[in-house]
Amino acid sequence: MSENGKTIGQGAKLLVDVGPAAVFMISYNIANRVLDEGAIYWSTGLFMAATALAVAYAYFSQKRFPPMLIVTFFIVTLFGAMTIYLQDPIFIFIKPTIINLLFAFTILFSFAFGYNVWKALFSSVFEMPERIWTILAIRWALFFIFLAAVNEVLWRHITDSVVVDSARMFDWLNLTEAFWVNFRLLGTYPIFAVFIALNIPITLKYARAPGEGEGGDEAADDTRADDTGKAEESDAAPAGDPR
């Protein structure tokens, strides 16, 4: 694939990943300026539509349905529909919590059956020793739990919506609905970027192109022990976004 093709492909993936969240934030901020109330319902409806378009685009461009995007689509559709039908924004507030906990539960629960779902999702992109796949899977599960906890703290302290006082955790924390909406894009994605950057060294050290060599943990470690110079140089190689 040409460099232009790779750039276009990465741009399309970024649009699919970030596009719906950007639509949600932008539409909310516009509606919040022109409407007296109900901005969250308009932005939720557009968020649902943008997520559906992202799924359709991903299918036509990749000829498959990305599993994590499909899960997100169903939860966004379900909780978004309840938000609009019941005129209760609590459902869209807790949507990120549900998605992140579902991802974390799926990763950790798969280990009970001797299966690494994270490896299953991304082993077609690169190969790594089993031990490294396990480390990355656990890290991502804990990260998803962290994101769920952050969302719980944020939405429970929204003071200009329907959140009741009994849901609050800290008396000193007061947030607006607009802050929560904007944090979905301006806060969460930078946190994602930092977390991905922290995992780049281990990925670069052990990742290989599919079929490049044996996937055994010991074999990979012995190879790198015999040629530490190459292992150190590999830290400068490009790595894929595991998300």
XYZ file of N, CA and C in Angstrom:
729
model
N 0.845 -1.193 0.000
C 0.000 0.000 0.000
C 0.880 1.243 0.000
N 0.525 2.241 -0.790
C 1.299 3.476 -0.865
C 1.169 4.257 0.430
N 2.106 5.216 0.601
C 2.051 6.056 1.801
C 0.769 6.864 1.844
N 0.313 7.356 0.682
C -0.942 8.113 0.636
C -2.107 7.228 1.042
N -2.073 5.974 0.581
C -3.147 5.054 0.932
C -3.180 4.769 2.418
N -1.983 4.601 3.011
C -1.916 4.364 4.453
C -2.442 5.568 5.226
N -2.065 6.769 4.766
C -2.510 7.989 5.442
C -4.023 8.132 5.373
N -4.582 7.860 4.205
C -6.037 7.931 4.044
C -6.722 6.897 4.927
N -6.137 5.686 4.985
C -6.716 4.641 5.819
C -6.711 5.005 7.287
N -5.590 5.570 7.766
C -5.523 5.996 9.162
C -6.488 7.139 9.439
N -6.619 8.052 8.462
C -7.565 9.157 8.629
C -8.996 8.663 8.710
N -9.328 7.670 7.885
C -10.680 7.103 7.909
C -10.951 6.404 9.234
N -9.947 5.678 9.759
C -10.117 5.003 11.042
C -10.323 6.019 12.161
N -9.546 7.107 12.118
C -9.697 8.154 13.132
C -11.085 8.780 13.053
N -11.597 8.965 11.823
C -12.927 9.537 11.647
C -13.987 8.626 12.232
N -13.854 7.325 12.026
C -14.812 6.360 12.566
C -14.762 6.354 14.084
N -13.537 6.411 14.652
C -13.376 6.351 16.106
C -13.832 7.622 16.807
N -13.434 8.763 16.260
C -13.648 10.036 16.938
C -14.883 10.774 16.421
N -15.277 10.512 15.177
C -16.355 11.257 14.542
C -17.639 11.353 15.352
N -18.221 10.218 15.801
C -19.469 10.300 16.571
C -19.341 11.142 17.840
N -18.209 10.998 18.556
C -18.007 11.795 19.771
C -17.907 13.273 19.439
N -17.267 13.584 18.310
C -17.156 14.986 17.893
C -18.524 15.546 17.524
N -19.344 14.747 16.846
C -20.706 15.169 16.494
C -21.505 15.443 17.764
N -21.372 14.573 18.739
C -22.091 14.727 20.006
C -21.703 16.041 20.691
N -20.407 16.306 20.779
C -19.936 17.510 21.460
C -20.323 18.779 20.694
N -20.075 18.802 19.398
C -20.344 20.006 18.605
C -21.835 20.313 18.565
N -22.653 19.285 18.325
C -24.104 19.510 18.242
C -24.654 19.970 19.585
N -24.115 19.432 20.684
C -24.588 19.870 22.003
C -24.267 21.339 22.234
N -23.049 21.731 21.942
C -22.644 23.119 22.183
C -23.422 24.108 21.325
N -23.744 23.707 20.106
C -24.563 24.570 19.246
C -25.985 24.655 19.791
N -26.570 23.475 20.074
C -27.955 23.446 20.571
C -28.070 24.156 21.914
N -27.043 24.060 22.733
C -27.083 24.684 24.054
C -27.101 26.202 23.967
N -26.621 26.731 22.840
C -26.613 28.178 22.644
C -27.919 28.707 22.056
N -28.587 27.885 21.251
C -29.780 28.364 20.539
C -31.090 27.896 21.159
N -31.020 26.897 22.048
C -32.235 26.382 22.674
C -32.245 26.715 24.157
N -33.428 26.888 24.692
C -33.550 27.153 26.123
C -33.243 25.896 26.937
N -33.642 24.744 26.407
C -33.400 23.468 27.081
C -33.494 22.342 26.052
N -33.071 21.158 26.457
C -33.191 19.996 25.578
C -32.014 19.758 24.660
N -30.906 20.479 24.868
C -29.747 20.302 23.993
C -29.226 18.869 24.053
N -29.285 18.257 25.223
C -28.756 16.903 25.379
C -29.528 15.904 24.529
N -30.828 16.152 24.316
C -31.635 15.208 23.527
C -31.335 15.336 22.038
N -31.152 16.557 21.562
C -30.777 16.753 20.164
C -29.408 16.146 19.877
N -28.460 16.395 20.754
C -27.113 15.870 20.529
C -27.084 14.345 20.645
N -27.922 13.796 21.516
C -27.987 12.339 21.646
C -28.518 11.706 20.363
N -29.556 12.298 19.792
C -30.100 11.784 18.539
C -29.068 11.822 17.423
N -28.332 12.920 17.310
C -27.298 13.025 16.284
C -26.134 12.080 16.578
N -25.856 11.862 17.840
C -24.817 10.912 18.241
C -25.180 9.502 17.774
N -26.444 9.115 17.959
C -26.900 7.812 17.511
C -26.763 7.674 15.997
N -27.164 8.720 15.265
C -27.073 8.690 13.811
C -25.621 8.611 13.347
N -24.737 9.380 13.998
C -23.324 9.383 13.616
C -22.675 8.029 13.888
N -23.069 7.376 14.990
C -22.523 6.054 15.297
C -22.981 5.029 14.269
N -24.253 5.121 13.850
C -24.759 4.220 12.809
C -24.011 4.428 11.498
N -23.748 5.683 11.145
C -22.980 5.973 9.933
C -21.551 5.440 10.041
N -20.956 5.519 11.231
C -19.600 5.008 11.432
C -19.552 3.498 11.226
N -20.577 2.803 11.709
C -20.652 1.348 11.509
C -20.776 1.022 10.027
N -21.658 1.750 9.334
C -21.854 1.512 7.903
C -20.575 1.787 7.122
N -19.911 2.890 7.456
C -18.670 3.240 6.749
C -17.590 2.198 7.016
N -17.481 1.746 8.274
C -16.478 0.741 8.616
C -16.722 -0.548 7.831
N -18.000 -0.907 7.673
C -18.304 -2.142 6.946
C -17.947 -2.014 5.467
N -18.339 -0.930 4.839
C -18.084 -0.776 3.408
C -16.601 -0.565 3.096
N -15.862 0.014 4.038
C -14.440 0.259 3.792
C -13.574 -0.933 4.185
N -14.002 -1.699 5.208
C -13.208 -2.815 5.690
C -13.819 -4.171 5.372
N -15.058 -4.159 4.860
C -15.777 -5.398 4.533
C -15.994 -6.281 5.762
N -16.115 -5.634 6.905
C -16.396 -6.366 8.136
C -16.927 -5.392 9.176
N -17.524 -5.942 10.231
C -18.013 -5.115 11.331
C -17.015 -5.193 12.485
N -16.300 -4.104 12.803
C -15.380 -4.128 13.950
C -16.143 -4.444 15.231
N -15.735 -5.493 15.964
C -16.514 -5.938 17.140
C -16.759 -4.846 18.172
N -15.713 -4.078 18.525
C -15.870 -3.063 19.559
C -16.795 -1.943 19.100
N -16.750 -1.622 17.818
C -17.643 -0.593 17.285
C -19.084 -1.062 17.296
N -19.294 -2.344 17.020
C -20.652 -2.896 17.033
C -21.232 -2.847 18.445
N -20.416 -3.232 19.435
C -20.875 -3.177 20.829
C -21.236 -1.742 21.203
N -20.370 -0.809 20.833
C -20.639 0.600 21.108
C -21.920 1.061 20.438
N -22.123 0.650 19.192
C -23.322 1.047 18.451
C -24.598 0.585 19.161
N -24.629 -0.664 19.594
C -25.835 -1.181 20.247
C -26.102 -0.479 21.576
N -25.063 -0.223 22.349
C -25.261 0.437 23.639
C -25.657 1.896 23.435
N -25.011 2.578 22.480
C -25.380 3.961 22.181
C -26.832 4.035 21.727
N -27.236 3.107 20.859
C -28.612 3.101 20.354
C -29.605 2.834 21.474
N -29.305 1.840 22.319
C -30.212 1.482 23.409
C -30.356 2.613 24.420
N -29.231 3.103 24.928
C -29.277 4.126 25.965
C -29.681 5.485 25.394
N -29.322 5.737 24.148
C -29.757 6.968 23.512
C -31.258 6.994 23.306
N -31.811 5.853 22.878
C -33.259 5.769 22.673
C -34.002 5.964 23.990
N -33.497 5.369 25.067
C -34.139 5.540 26.371
C -34.034 6.981 26.847
N -32.902 7.615 26.568
C -32.735 9.024 26.945
C -33.790 9.898 26.281
N -33.980 9.701 24.974
C -34.922 10.542 24.227
C -36.365 10.175 24.547
N -36.681 8.891 24.594
C -38.067 8.461 24.823
C -38.552 8.840 26.222
N -37.701 8.625 27.222
C -38.083 8.907 28.609
C -37.746 10.331 29.032
N -37.087 11.076 28.111
C -36.664 12.442 28.428
C -35.885 12.480 29.737
N -34.922 11.546 29.825
C -34.098 11.430 31.024
C -32.637 11.267 30.603
N -31.813 12.294 30.781
C -30.419 12.230 30.333
C -29.537 11.293 31.143
N -30.046 10.769 32.262
C -29.241 9.861 33.074
C -28.760 8.678 32.239
N -29.592 8.217 31.312
C -29.218 7.052 30.511
C -27.995 7.335 29.642
N -27.942 8.507 29.040
C -26.770 8.833 28.223
C -25.580 9.161 29.115
N -25.831 9.644 30.336
C -24.738 9.911 31.265
C -24.018 8.613 31.653
N -24.770 7.538 31.870
C -24.150 6.293 32.338
C -23.685 5.408 31.183
N -23.979 5.811 29.946
C -23.577 4.998 28.787
C -22.082 4.712 28.759
N -21.184 5.709 28.955
C -19.749 5.393 28.945
C -19.351 4.398 30.042
N -20.000 4.488 31.194
C -19.714 3.534 32.272
C -20.031 2.123 31.833
N -21.204 1.932 31.231
C -21.627 0.602 30.802
C -20.690 0.050 29.736
N -20.336 0.862 28.751
C -19.464 0.409 27.671
C -18.096 0.003 28.215
N -17.503 0.847 29.038
C -16.163 0.558 29.549
C -16.147 -0.655 30.469
N -17.162 -0.794 31.321
C -17.218 -1.968 32.184
C -17.465 -3.238 31.377
N -18.242 -3.133 30.306
C -18.489 -4.294 29.451
C -17.199 -4.741 28.775
N -16.429 -3.787 28.271
C -15.144 -4.131 27.653
C -14.215 -4.792 28.677
N -14.129 -4.201 29.874
C -13.248 -4.751 30.910
C -13.692 -6.147 31.317
N -15.010 -6.329 31.512
C -15.539 -7.630 31.917
C -15.261 -8.677 30.847
N -15.438 -8.320 29.592
C -15.212 -9.275 28.504
C -13.766 -9.739 28.475
N -12.826 -8.792 28.639
C -11.404 -9.146 28.633
C -11.067 -10.075 29.801
N -11.476 -9.690 31.015
C -11.127 -10.469 32.200
C -11.870 -11.797 32.242
N -13.137 -11.812 31.829
C -13.930 -13.039 31.863
C -13.389 -14.070 30.886
N -12.813 -13.607 29.771
C -12.290 -14.552 28.777
C -11.150 -15.386 29.345
N -10.406 -14.820 30.321
C -9.304 -15.569 30.917
C -9.797 -16.798 31.671
N -11.035 -16.740 32.175
C -11.590 -17.880 32.915
C -11.726 -19.110 32.035
N -11.769 -18.899 30.728
C -11.894 -20.013 29.781
C -10.596 -20.246 29.016
N -9.485 -19.698 29.550
C -8.208 -19.875 28.900
C -8.114 -19.195 27.554
N -8.840 -18.089 27.413
C -8.928 -17.395 26.128
C -8.585 -15.926 26.339
N -7.828 -15.361 25.425
C -7.463 -13.948 25.506
C -8.179 -13.213 24.379
N -9.282 -12.561 24.711
C -10.080 -11.898 23.681
C -9.318 -10.731 23.058
N -8.431 -10.099 23.834
C -7.645 -8.985 23.290
C -6.712 -9.481 22.189
N -6.099 -10.641 22.408
C -5.249 -11.244 21.388
C -6.078 -11.621 20.165
N -7.264 -12.158 20.397
C -8.118 -12.556 19.275
C -8.490 -11.367 18.402
N -8.662 -10.202 19.023
C -9.061 -9.018 18.271
C -7.917 -8.441 17.449
N -6.680 -8.537 17.960
C -5.588 -7.797 17.336
C -4.427 -8.661 16.851
N -4.532 -9.971 16.948
C -3.436 -10.828 16.499
C -3.263 -10.794 14.984
N -4.284 -10.354 14.258
C -4.144 -10.238 12.799
C -3.279 -9.034 12.413
N -3.104 -8.098 13.362
C -2.303 -6.897 13.102
C -0.826 -7.181 13.361
N -0.522 -7.831 14.489
C 0.849 -8.197 14.806
C 0.844 -9.395 15.745
N 1.985 -10.083 15.812
C 2.148 -11.222 16.688
C 3.058 -10.854 17.849
N 2.748 -11.413 19.030
C 3.568 -11.188 20.213
C 3.538 -12.444 21.064
N 4.511 -12.608 21.960
C 4.474 -13.741 22.888
C 3.196 -13.718 23.724
N 2.761 -14.901 24.126
C 1.513 -15.024 24.883
C 1.535 -14.191 26.153
N 2.687 -14.168 26.811
C 2.809 -13.414 28.060
C 2.552 -11.924 27.836
N 3.013 -11.390 26.715
C 2.836 -9.966 26.429
C 1.377 -9.672 26.094
N 0.728 -10.570 25.366
C -0.702 -10.391 25.097
C -1.495 -10.336 26.408
N -1.119 -11.191 27.356
C -1.810 -11.214 28.649
C -1.601 -9.912 29.408
N -0.357 -9.428 29.418
C -0.049 -8.165 30.104
C -0.866 -7.026 29.508
N -0.884 -6.931 28.179
C -1.627 -5.851 27.522
C -3.123 -5.961 27.784
N -3.642 -7.179 27.744
C -5.076 -7.371 27.977
C -5.469 -6.907 29.380
N -4.668 -7.271 30.368
C -4.969 -6.865 31.747
C -4.850 -5.351 31.893
N -3.835 -4.775 31.278
C -3.683 -3.321 31.344
C -4.903 -2.619 30.762
N -5.372 -3.097 29.610
C -6.525 -2.455 28.984
C -7.800 -2.667 29.803
N -7.947 -3.833 30.405
C -9.117 -4.070 31.251
C -9.130 -3.093 32.425
N -7.986 -2.918 33.071
C -7.898 -1.983 34.191
C -8.118 -0.542 33.726
N -7.649 -0.236 32.528
C -7.841 1.108 31.991
C -9.315 1.387 31.727
N -10.030 0.405 31.173
C -11.462 0.577 30.945
C -12.210 0.761 32.269
N -11.787 0.048 33.306
C -12.404 0.229 34.626
C -12.135 1.639 35.137
N -10.922 2.128 34.918
C -10.576 3.496 35.313
C -11.467 4.509 34.602
N -11.671 4.347 33.287
C -12.532 5.264 32.546
C -13.968 5.216 33.061
N -14.443 4.029 33.409
C -15.792 3.900 33.962
C -15.893 4.657 35.289
N -14.865 4.539 36.123
C -14.868 5.236 37.411
C -14.849 6.750 37.219
N -14.044 7.226 36.265
C -13.987 8.666 35.982
C -15.360 9.161 35.555
N -16.028 8.424 34.669
C -17.347 8.859 34.218
C -18.355 8.889 35.362
N -18.267 7.903 36.249
C -19.185 7.875 37.388
C -19.002 9.113 38.264
N -17.771 9.498 38.491
C -17.506 10.696 39.305
C -18.053 11.936 38.605
N -17.836 12.033 37.286
C -18.232 13.237 36.558
C -19.743 13.414 36.508
N -20.470 12.396 36.033
C -21.898 12.622 35.833
C -22.652 12.787 37.155
N -22.147 12.178 38.218
C -22.832 12.278 39.506
C -22.728 13.672 40.128
N -21.879 14.530 39.560
C -21.699 15.868 40.115
C -22.157 16.966 39.162
N -22.991 16.578 38.187
C -23.605 17.579 37.309
C -24.705 18.280 38.099
N -24.629 19.593 38.181
C -25.557 20.340 39.040
C -26.670 21.038 38.273
N -26.581 21.105 36.946
C -27.610 21.821 36.186
C -28.470 20.880 35.347
N -28.606 19.642 35.809
C -29.445 18.675 35.095
C -30.331 17.970 36.107
N -30.681 16.710 35.821
C -31.643 15.998 36.665
C -30.972 15.145 37.731
N -29.670 15.205 37.857
C -28.950 14.389 38.829
C -29.341 14.802 40.245
N -29.753 13.815 41.040
C -30.210 14.105 42.408
C -29.010 14.214 43.341
N -29.203 14.917 44.439
C -28.114 15.142 45.391
C -27.593 13.837 45.986
N -28.476 12.842 46.130
C -28.052 11.578 46.742
C -27.046 10.817 45.882
N -26.928 11.170 44.598
C -25.971 10.502 43.717
C -24.568 11.049 43.867
N -24.441 12.198 44.529
C -23.150 12.866 44.648
C -22.201 12.070 45.544
N -20.904 12.159 45.213
C -19.858 11.528 46.016
C -19.088 12.547 46.847
N -18.890 13.738 46.268
C -18.090 14.772 46.929
C -18.873 16.077 46.950
N -19.049 16.632 48.113
C -19.818 17.867 48.248
C -19.131 19.055 47.568
N -17.819 19.014 47.460
C -17.067 20.143 46.929
C -17.010 20.163 45.404
N -17.436 19.086 44.760
C -17.315 18.998 43.299
C -18.635 19.368 42.626
N -18.602 20.388 41.797
C -19.786 20.841 41.073
C -19.440 21.010 39.595
N -20.135 20.276 38.737
C -19.862 20.291 37.304
C -21.132 20.609 36.531
N -20.964 21.065 35.307
C -22.109 21.342 34.448
C -22.294 20.211 33.441
N -23.484 20.154 32.882
C -23.758 19.170 31.835
C -22.832 19.394 30.638
N -22.575 20.660 30.307
C -21.686 20.990 29.193
C -20.275 20.465 29.452
N -19.814 20.553 30.694
C -18.479 20.031 31.021
C -18.435 18.539 30.752
N -19.466 17.807 31.178
C -19.486 16.354 30.962
C -19.467 16.027 29.469
N -20.278 16.726 28.695
C -20.333 16.474 27.249
C -18.979 16.745 26.610
N -18.369 17.868 26.907
C -17.095 18.224 26.294
C -15.959 17.309 26.744
N -16.056 16.793 27.957
C -15.016 15.898 28.459
C -14.992 14.591 27.692
N -16.129 14.188 27.126
C -16.179 12.935 26.373
C -15.167 12.939 25.241
N -14.918 14.102 24.649
C -13.959 14.194 23.548
C -12.649 14.831 23.995
N -12.746 15.975 24.662
C -11.549 16.748 24.993
C -10.774 16.184 26.177
N -11.424 15.343 26.966
C -10.745 14.747 28.105
C -10.413 13.285 27.903
N -11.391 12.514 27.442
C -11.201 11.068 27.326
C -10.155 10.699 26.277
N -10.203 11.331 25.113
C -9.274 10.952 24.050
C -7.825 11.306 24.379
N -7.544 12.454 24.999
C -6.164 12.674 25.451
C -5.707 11.634 26.476
N -6.600 11.209 27.360
C -6.250 10.155 28.316
C -5.924 8.866 27.564
N -6.737 8.546 26.544
C -6.461 7.389 25.694
C -5.071 7.511 25.078
N -4.747 8.693 24.553
C -3.464 8.894 23.878
C -2.299 8.665 24.833
N -2.418 9.167 26.067
C -1.358 8.983 27.061
C -1.204 7.503 27.395
N -2.326 6.812 27.575
C -2.269 5.386 27.919
C -1.639 4.578 26.791
N -2.025 4.876 25.561
C -1.444 4.175 24.409
C 0.056 4.431 24.344
N 0.465 5.686 24.576
C 1.890 6.028 24.531
C 2.674 5.248 25.583
N 2.074 5.047 26.755
C 2.751 4.303 27.816
C 2.938 2.833 27.448
N 2.093 2.320 26.545
C 2.189 0.920 26.144
C 2.977 0.711 24.858
N 3.423 1.797 24.249
C 4.194 1.670 23.007
C 5.513 0.915 23.215
N 6.298 1.195 24.277
C 7.579 0.484 24.415
C 7.458 -1.029 24.427
N 6.508 -1.582 25.191
C 6.377 -3.036 25.247
C 5.873 -3.594 23.923
N 5.020 -2.824 23.246
C 4.524 -3.273 21.942
C 5.637 -3.286 20.913
N 6.428 -2.229 20.882
C 7.523 -2.154 19.925
C 8.571 -3.231 20.173
N 8.784 -3.568 21.419
C 9.819 -4.541 21.756
C 9.468 -5.947 21.293
N 8.196 -6.292 21.364
C 7.812 -7.678 21.106
C 6.988 -7.892 19.844
N 6.414 -6.842 19.281
C 5.514 -7.027 18.136
C 6.285 -7.426 16.888
N 5.691 -8.348 16.118
C 6.219 -8.755 14.828
C 5.072 -8.812 13.835
N 5.398 -8.698 12.571
C 4.370 -8.848 11.549
C 3.869 -10.290 11.560
N 2.579 -10.527 11.275
C 2.053 -11.893 11.258
C 2.872 -12.807 10.357
N 3.265 -13.979 10.906
C 4.027 -14.942 10.129
C 5.511 -14.663 10.069
N 5.959 -13.645 10.803
C 7.380 -13.266 10.736
C 8.266 -14.247 11.484
N 7.691 -14.879 12.510
C 8.481 -15.838 13.281
C 7.599 -16.602 14.226
N 8.223 -17.466 15.024
C 7.476 -18.257 15.976
C 6.916 -17.356 17.071
N 5.732 -17.666 17.566
C 5.087 -16.831 18.573
C 5.392 -17.231 19.991
N 6.289 -18.250 20.178
C 6.563 -18.713 21.525
C 7.203 -17.644 22.379
N 6.815 -17.609 23.640
C 7.322 -16.611 24.564
C 8.808 -16.780 24.784
N 9.237 -18.021 25.036
C 10.633 -18.260 25.331
C 11.503 -17.984 24.110
N 11.016 -18.408 22.940
C 11.797 -18.203 21.724
C 12.007 -16.726 21.460
N 10.947 -15.952 21.667
C 11.051 -14.510 21.436
C 12.034 -13.873 22.407
N 11.991 -14.301 23.685
C 12.882 -13.723 24.672
C 14.335 -14.090 24.388
N 14.577 -15.371 23.960
C 15.936 -15.805 23.674
C 16.513 -15.051 22.488
N 15.689 -14.827 21.460
C 16.146 -14.116 20.280
C 16.590 -12.709 20.639
N 15.798 -12.041 21.488
C 16.132 -10.677 21.859
C 17.302 -10.626 22.836
N 17.470 -11.692 23.624
C 18.608 -11.736 24.533
C 19.909 -11.867 23.752
N 19.882 -12.584 22.616
C 21.068 -12.753 21.789
C 21.405 -11.511 20.986
N 20.411 -10.646 20.780
C 20.651 -9.467 19.952
C 19.992 -8.257 20.591
N 20.523 -7.821 21.732
C 19.909 -6.720 22.475
C 19.962 -5.425 21.701
N 20.952 -5.301 20.841
C 21.049 -4.077 20.048
C 19.847 -3.892 19.171
N 19.418 -4.985 18.517
C 18.242 -4.888 17.661
C 16.994 -4.610 18.478
N 16.944 -5.168 19.672
C 15.774 -4.929 20.520
C 15.671 -3.470 20.899
N 16.840 -2.854 21.172
C 16.809 -1.441 21.528
C 16.445 -0.581 20.333
N 16.938 -0.954 19.122
C 16.614 -0.179 17.931
C 15.140 -0.274 17.598
N 14.499 -1.390 17.963
C 13.088 -1.575 17.609
C 12.178 -0.588 18.315
N 12.675 0.057 19.398
C 11.857 1.029 20.114
C 11.486 2.216 19.244
N 12.210 2.421 18.142
C 11.932 3.562 17.262
C 10.989 3.189 16.126
N 10.585 1.912 16.043
C 9.725 1.452 14.940
C 8.287 1.865 15.187
N 7.482 2.002 14.137
C 6.083 2.369 14.313
C 5.281 1.234 14.921
N 4.233 1.581 15.650
C 3.363 0.566 16.252
C 1.927 0.914 16.002
N 1.098 -0.112 15.957
C -0.328 0.124 15.725
C -1.038 0.537 17.000
N -2.134 1.221 16.830
C -2.973 1.621 17.958
C -3.796 0.421 18.377
N -3.546 -0.195 19.585
C -4.240 -1.410 19.975
C -5.712 -1.237 20.216
N -6.140 0.009 20.299
C -7.548 0.227 20.521
C -8.360 -0.107 19.289
